PDB file of C-alpha atoms in Angstrom:
ATOM      1  CA  MET A   1     -69.186  20.340  49.274  1.00 76.00           C
ATOM      2  CA  SER A   2     -69.328  23.568  47.154  1.00 81.00           C
ATOM      3  CA  GLN A   3     -68.503  26.560  49.332  1.00 79.00           C
ATOM      4  CA  THR A   4     -72.072  28.033  49.951  1.00 82.00           C
ATOM      5  CA  SER A   5     -73.340  24.375  51.224  1.00 82.00           C
ATOM      6  CA  LEU A   6     -69.709  24.786  53.448  1.00 80.00           C
ATOM      7  CA  LEU A   7     -69.906  28.376  54.647  1.00 80.00           C
ATOM      8  CA  HIS A   8     -73.923  27.262  55.892  1.00 81.00           C
ATOM      9  CA  TYR A   9     -73.012  24.662  57.481  1.00 83.00           C
ATOM     10  CA  PHE A  10     -69.439  25.945  58.975  1.00 82.00           C
ATOM     11  CA  PRO A  11     -69.914  30.045  58.889  1.00 82.00           C
ATOM     12  CA  SER A  12     -66.073  30.972  59.972  1.00 79.00           C
ATOM     13  CA  LYS A  13     -63.243  29.036  59.384  1.00 74.00           C
ATOM     14  CA  SER A  14     -63.483  28.929  64.089  1.00 72.00           C
ATOM     15  CA  ASP A  15     -67.213  26.842  63.608  1.00 77.00           C
ATOM     16  CA  LEU A  16     -65.294  24.593  60.906  1.00 82.00           C
ATOM     17  CA  LEU A  17     -62.058  23.924  63.072  1.00 75.00           C
ATOM     18  CA  LEU A  18     -64.201  23.212  66.329  1.00 77.00           C
ATOM     19  CA  ALA A  19     -65.864  21.441  64.044  1.00 83.00           C
ATOM     20  CA  VAL A  20     -62.459  19.094  62.921  1.00 78.00           C
ATOM     21  CA  LEU A  21     -61.133  18.986  66.316  1.00 76.00           C
ATOM     22  CA  ASN A  22     -64.577  18.100  68.004  1.00 80.00           C
ATOM     23  CA  TRP A  23     -65.011  14.819  64.981  1.00 79.00           C
ATOM     24  CA  ARG A  24     -61.006  13.841  65.493  1.00 71.00           C
ATOM     25  CA  ASP A  25     -62.226  13.019  69.450  1.00 77.00           C
ATOM     26  CA  SER A  26     -65.749  11.317  68.544  1.00 78.00           C
ATOM     27  CA  HIS A  27     -63.821   9.256  65.953  1.00 69.00           C
ATOM     28  CA  THR A  28     -60.331   8.570  68.677  1.00 65.00           C
ATOM     29  CA  GLY A  29     -61.856   9.028  71.710  1.00 64.00           C
ATOM     30  CA  ASP A  30     -60.296  12.140  73.510  1.00 61.00           C
ATOM     31  CA  GLY A  31     -58.648  10.340  76.312  1.00 57.00           C
ATOM     32  CA  THR A  32     -60.433  11.189  79.211  1.00 57.00           C
ATOM     33  CA  THR A  33     -63.081   7.588  79.604  1.00 58.00           C
ATOM     34  CA  LEU A  34     -62.260   4.128  79.539  1.00 52.00           C
ATOM     35  CA  PRO A  35     -64.447   2.082  77.282  1.00 52.00           C
ATOM     36  CA  ASP A  36     -64.034  -0.825  79.995  1.00 61.00           C
ATOM     37  CA  PRO A  37     -63.830   0.550  83.624  1.00 59.00           C
ATOM     38  CA  GLU A  38     -62.286  -2.044  84.363  1.00 67.00           C
ATOM     39  CA  GLU A  39     -59.211  -1.555  81.549  1.00 80.00           C
ATOM     40  CA  ALA A  40     -56.233  -0.641  83.870  1.00 89.00           C
ATOM     41  CA  LEU A  41     -54.562   3.087  82.903  1.00 91.00           C
ATOM     42  CA  VAL A  42     -51.095   1.664  80.621  1.00 93.00           C
ATOM     43  CA  ASP A  43     -53.512  -0.934  79.133  1.00 92.00           C
ATOM     44  CA  ALA A  44     -55.789   2.226  77.968  1.00 89.00           C
ATOM     45  CA  VAL A  45     -52.941   4.312  76.485  1.00 92.00           C
ATOM     46  CA  ILE A  46     -51.513   1.276  74.346  1.00 94.00           C
ATOM     47  CA  ARG A  47     -54.813   0.550  73.000  1.00 90.00           C
ATOM     48  CA  GLN A  48     -54.933   4.270  72.460  1.00 88.00           C
ATOM     49  CA  ALA A  49     -51.778   4.520  70.317  1.00 91.00           C
ATOM     50  CA  ARG A  50     -52.074   1.309  68.696  1.00 92.00           C
ATOM     51  CA  PHE A  51     -55.325   3.057  67.190  1.00 88.00           C
ATOM     52  CA  ASN A  52     -54.376   6.405  66.392  1.00 86.00           C
ATOM     53  CA  GLU A  53     -51.818   4.499  63.601  1.00 90.00           C
ATOM     54  CA  GLU A  54     -54.613   3.291  62.431  1.00 89.00           C
ATOM     55  CA  ILE A  55     -54.872   7.147  61.640  1.00 85.00           C
ATOM     56  CA  PRO A  56     -52.484   9.074  60.797  1.00 86.00           C
ATOM     57  CA  GLY A  57     -54.075  11.704  58.798  1.00 85.00           C
ATOM     58  CA  VAL A  58     -56.544  12.556  61.632  1.00 81.00           C
ATOM     59  CA  ILE A  59     -53.278  13.075  64.274  1.00 86.00           C
ATOM     60  CA  GLU A  60     -51.516  14.687  61.839  1.00 89.00           C
ATOM     61  CA  LEU A  61     -54.147  17.103  61.607  1.00 84.00           C
ATOM     62  CA  TYR A  62     -54.534  16.766  65.336  1.00 86.00           C
ATOM     63  CA  THR A  63     -50.791  18.177  65.504  1.00 91.00           C
ATOM     64  CA  VAL A  64     -50.520  20.208  63.099  1.00 89.00           C
ATOM     65  CA  LEU A  65     -53.996  22.364  65.310  1.00 87.00           C
ATOM     66  CA  CYS A  66     -52.273  21.729  68.392  1.00 91.00           C
ATOM     67  CA  ALA A  67     -49.551  23.364  67.260  1.00 93.00           C
ATOM     68  CA  GLU A  68     -51.106  26.368  65.502  1.00 89.00           C
ATOM     69  CA  SER A  69     -53.366  26.608  68.967  1.00 90.00           C
ATOM     70  CA  VAL A  70     -49.855  28.943  70.868  1.00 94.00           C
ATOM     71  CA  THR A  71     -50.983  31.778  68.669  1.00 92.00           C
ATOM     72  CA  ASP A  72     -53.051  34.220  70.706  1.00 91.00           C
ATOM     73  CA  GLY A  73     -56.563  34.302  68.526  1.00 87.00           C
ATOM     74  CA  HIS A  74     -56.149  30.793  66.824  1.00 86.00           C
ATOM     75  CA  PRO A  75     -59.923  29.440  66.907  1.00 83.00           C
ATOM     76  CA  GLY A  76     -59.125  26.453  68.220  1.00 85.00           C
ATOM     77  CA  ARG A  77     -56.677  27.748  71.577  1.00 91.00           C
ATOM     78  CA  GLU A  78     -59.966  27.612  74.226  1.00 90.00           C
ATOM     79  CA  PHE A  79     -60.854  24.324  72.641  1.00 89.00           C
ATOM     80  CA  PHE A  80     -56.956  22.679  73.911  1.00 92.00           C
ATOM     81  CA  ILE A  81     -56.557  24.903  76.303  1.00 95.00           C
ATOM     82  CA  GLU A  82     -60.155  23.108  77.614  1.00 92.00           C
ATOM     83  CA  ARG A  83     -58.911  19.658  76.503  1.00 92.00           C
ATOM     84  CA  PHE A  84     -55.907  19.213  78.036  1.00 95.00           C
ATOM     85  CA  GLU A  85     -57.083  20.986  81.787  1.00 96.00           C
ATOM     86  CA  ARG A  86     -59.240  17.663  80.883  1.00 92.00           C
ATOM     87  CA  LEU A  87     -56.711  15.187  80.397  1.00 93.00           C
ATOM     88  CA  ARG A  88     -54.933  16.493  82.783  1.00 96.00           C
ATOM     89  CA  ARG A  89     -57.598  16.070  85.418  1.00 95.00           C
ATOM     90  CA  SER A  90     -58.901  12.982  84.272  1.00 91.00           C
ATOM     91  CA  TYR A  91     -54.431  10.929  83.954  1.00 94.00           C
ATOM     92  CA  ALA A  92     -54.263  12.911  87.643  1.00 96.00           C
ATOM     93  CA  ARG A  93     -57.520  10.902  88.837  1.00 94.00           C
ATOM     94  CA  ARG A  94     -56.029   7.216  87.018  1.00 93.00           C
ATOM     95  CA  PHE A  95     -52.475   8.135  88.800  1.00 96.00           C
ATOM     96  CA  GLU A  96     -54.030   9.150  92.493  1.00 96.00           C
ATOM     97  CA  GLN A  97     -55.346   5.835  92.213  1.00 94.00           C
ATOM     98  CA  LEU A  98     -53.214   4.005  91.463  1.00 95.00           C
ATOM     99  CA  ALA A  99     -51.135   5.848  94.573  1.00 97.00           C
ATOM    100  CA  GLU A 100     -54.308   4.751  97.188  1.00 96.00           C
ATOM    101  CA  GLU A 101     -53.781   1.096  95.921  1.00 95.00           C
ATOM    102  CA  GLY A 102     -49.370   1.763  96.111  1.00 96.00           C
ATOM    103  CA  ARG A 103     -48.666   1.320  93.147  1.00 96.00           C
ATOM    104  CA  LEU A 104     -47.548   4.342  91.784  1.00 97.00           C
ATOM    105  CA  ARG A 105     -43.803   4.354  92.835  1.00 96.00           C
ATOM    106  CA  PRO A 106     -42.273   6.953  95.896  1.00 96.00           C
ATOM    107  CA  GLY A 107     -42.202  10.645  95.080  1.00 96.00           C
ATOM    108  CA  VAL A 108     -43.590  10.658  91.686  1.00 98.00           C
ATOM    109  CA  GLU A 109     -46.698  13.257  91.719  1.00 98.00           C
ATOM    110  CA  PRO A 110     -49.672  12.375  90.354  1.00 98.00           C
ATOM    111  CA  GLU A 111     -50.276  15.914  88.818  1.00 98.00           C
ATOM    112  CA  ALA A 112     -47.207  15.872  87.509  1.00 98.00           C
ATOM    113  CA  ALA A 113     -47.346  11.820  85.894  1.00 98.00           C
ATOM    114  CA  ALA A 114     -50.148  12.812  84.102  1.00 97.00           C
ATOM    115  CA  ALA A 115     -48.875  16.052  82.809  1.00 98.00           C
ATOM    116  CA  SER A 116     -45.826  14.723  81.471  1.00 98.00           C
ATOM    117  CA  LEU A 117     -48.126  11.647  79.935  1.00 97.00           C
ATOM    118  CA  ILE A 118     -49.338  13.831  77.546  1.00 97.00           C
ATOM    119  CA  ALA A 119     -46.573  15.821  76.827  1.00 97.00           C
ATOM    120  CA  LEU A 120     -44.883  12.426  76.559  1.00 98.00           C
ATOM    121  CA  TRP A 121     -48.010  11.383  74.000  1.00 96.00           C
ATOM    122  CA  ASP A 122     -48.490  14.397  71.733  1.00 96.00           C
ATOM    123  CA  GLY A 123     -44.248  15.123  71.172  1.00 97.00           C
ATOM    124  CA  ILE A 124     -43.934  10.942  70.348  1.00 97.00           C
ATOM    125  CA  GLN A 125     -46.879  10.945  68.294  1.00 95.00           C
ATOM    126  CA  THR A 126     -44.980  14.458  65.907  1.00 96.00           C
ATOM    127  CA  GLN A 127     -41.678  12.424  66.014  1.00 97.00           C
ATOM    128  CA  TRP A 128     -43.806   8.731  64.736  1.00 96.00           C
ATOM    129  CA  LEU A 129     -45.570  11.326  62.076  1.00 95.00           C
ATOM    130  CA  LEU A 130     -42.292  12.229  60.796  1.00 96.00           C
ATOM    131  CA  SER A 131     -40.815   8.809  60.900  1.00 96.00           C
ATOM    132  CA  PRO A 132     -42.847   5.877  61.806  1.00 95.00           C
ATOM    133  CA  GLU A 133     -40.451   3.452  61.185  1.00 96.00           C
ATOM    134  CA  SER A 134     -38.185   4.567  63.843  1.00 97.00           C
ATOM    135  CA  VAL A 135     -40.558   5.389  66.805  1.00 97.00           C
ATOM    136  CA  ASP A 136     -42.235   3.307  68.224  1.00 97.00           C
ATOM    137  CA  MET A 137     -45.489   5.097  70.177  1.00 96.00           C
ATOM    138  CA  ALA A 138     -46.821   2.747  72.005  1.00 96.00           C
ATOM    139  CA  GLY A 139     -43.366   1.312  73.622  1.00 97.00           C
ATOM    140  CA  CYS A 140     -42.475   4.432  74.773  1.00 97.00           C
ATOM    141  CA  LEU A 141     -45.508   5.220  76.176  1.00 97.00           C
ATOM    142  CA  ARG A 142     -45.535   1.877  78.239  1.00 97.00           C
ATOM    143  CA  GLY A 143     -41.949   2.985  78.849  1.00 97.00           C
ATOM    144  CA  TYR A 144     -43.158   5.760  80.558  1.00 97.00           C
ATOM    145  CA  LEU A 145     -45.480   4.465  82.523  1.00 97.00           C
ATOM    146  CA  GLU A 146     -43.416   1.237  83.608  1.00 96.00           C
ATOM    147  CA  LEU A 147     -40.752   4.076  85.556  1.00 96.00           C
ATOM    148  CA  VAL A 148     -43.322   5.441  87.185  1.00 97.00           C
ATOM    149  CA  ILE A 149     -46.421   2.831  87.800  1.00 97.00           C
ATOM    150  CA  LEU A 150     -45.114  -0.013  90.151  1.00 96.00           C
ATOM    151  CA  PRO A 151     -45.997  -3.954  88.573  1.00 91.00           C
ATOM    152  CA  GLU A 152     -49.394  -5.478  90.502  1.00 84.00           C
TER     153      GLU A 152
END
């Protein structure tokens, strides 16, 4: 694609970056919806983590853009602010449901568990990108979830 064609579809770097981020979520999921409403949270997280391992280039792009978005004026900043808010709300609802079922460990706050899951996931994903043979992304996520969720 020529630069002229690229500029026709994406008049600014911001437009291009946002399109890339939206493309990423459309291909990997944004983590807020389960394909099967009956699928358990742990199973959904592990399935998504294993899927992410199949697309390291997309995960690398997400990680770099996420890190860069913390700077003022970055074109992806609002995207990530909104994404993390959406993820925290979604996971907090799932943890609240588990609490209502008596499956969340005593003392675990759904909102904190949600924020912690997202932080762990992004952090372990970064470690996996740097050393995939040494980091079990799905195993680490499962370990955290088993700490906060009681078995059935």
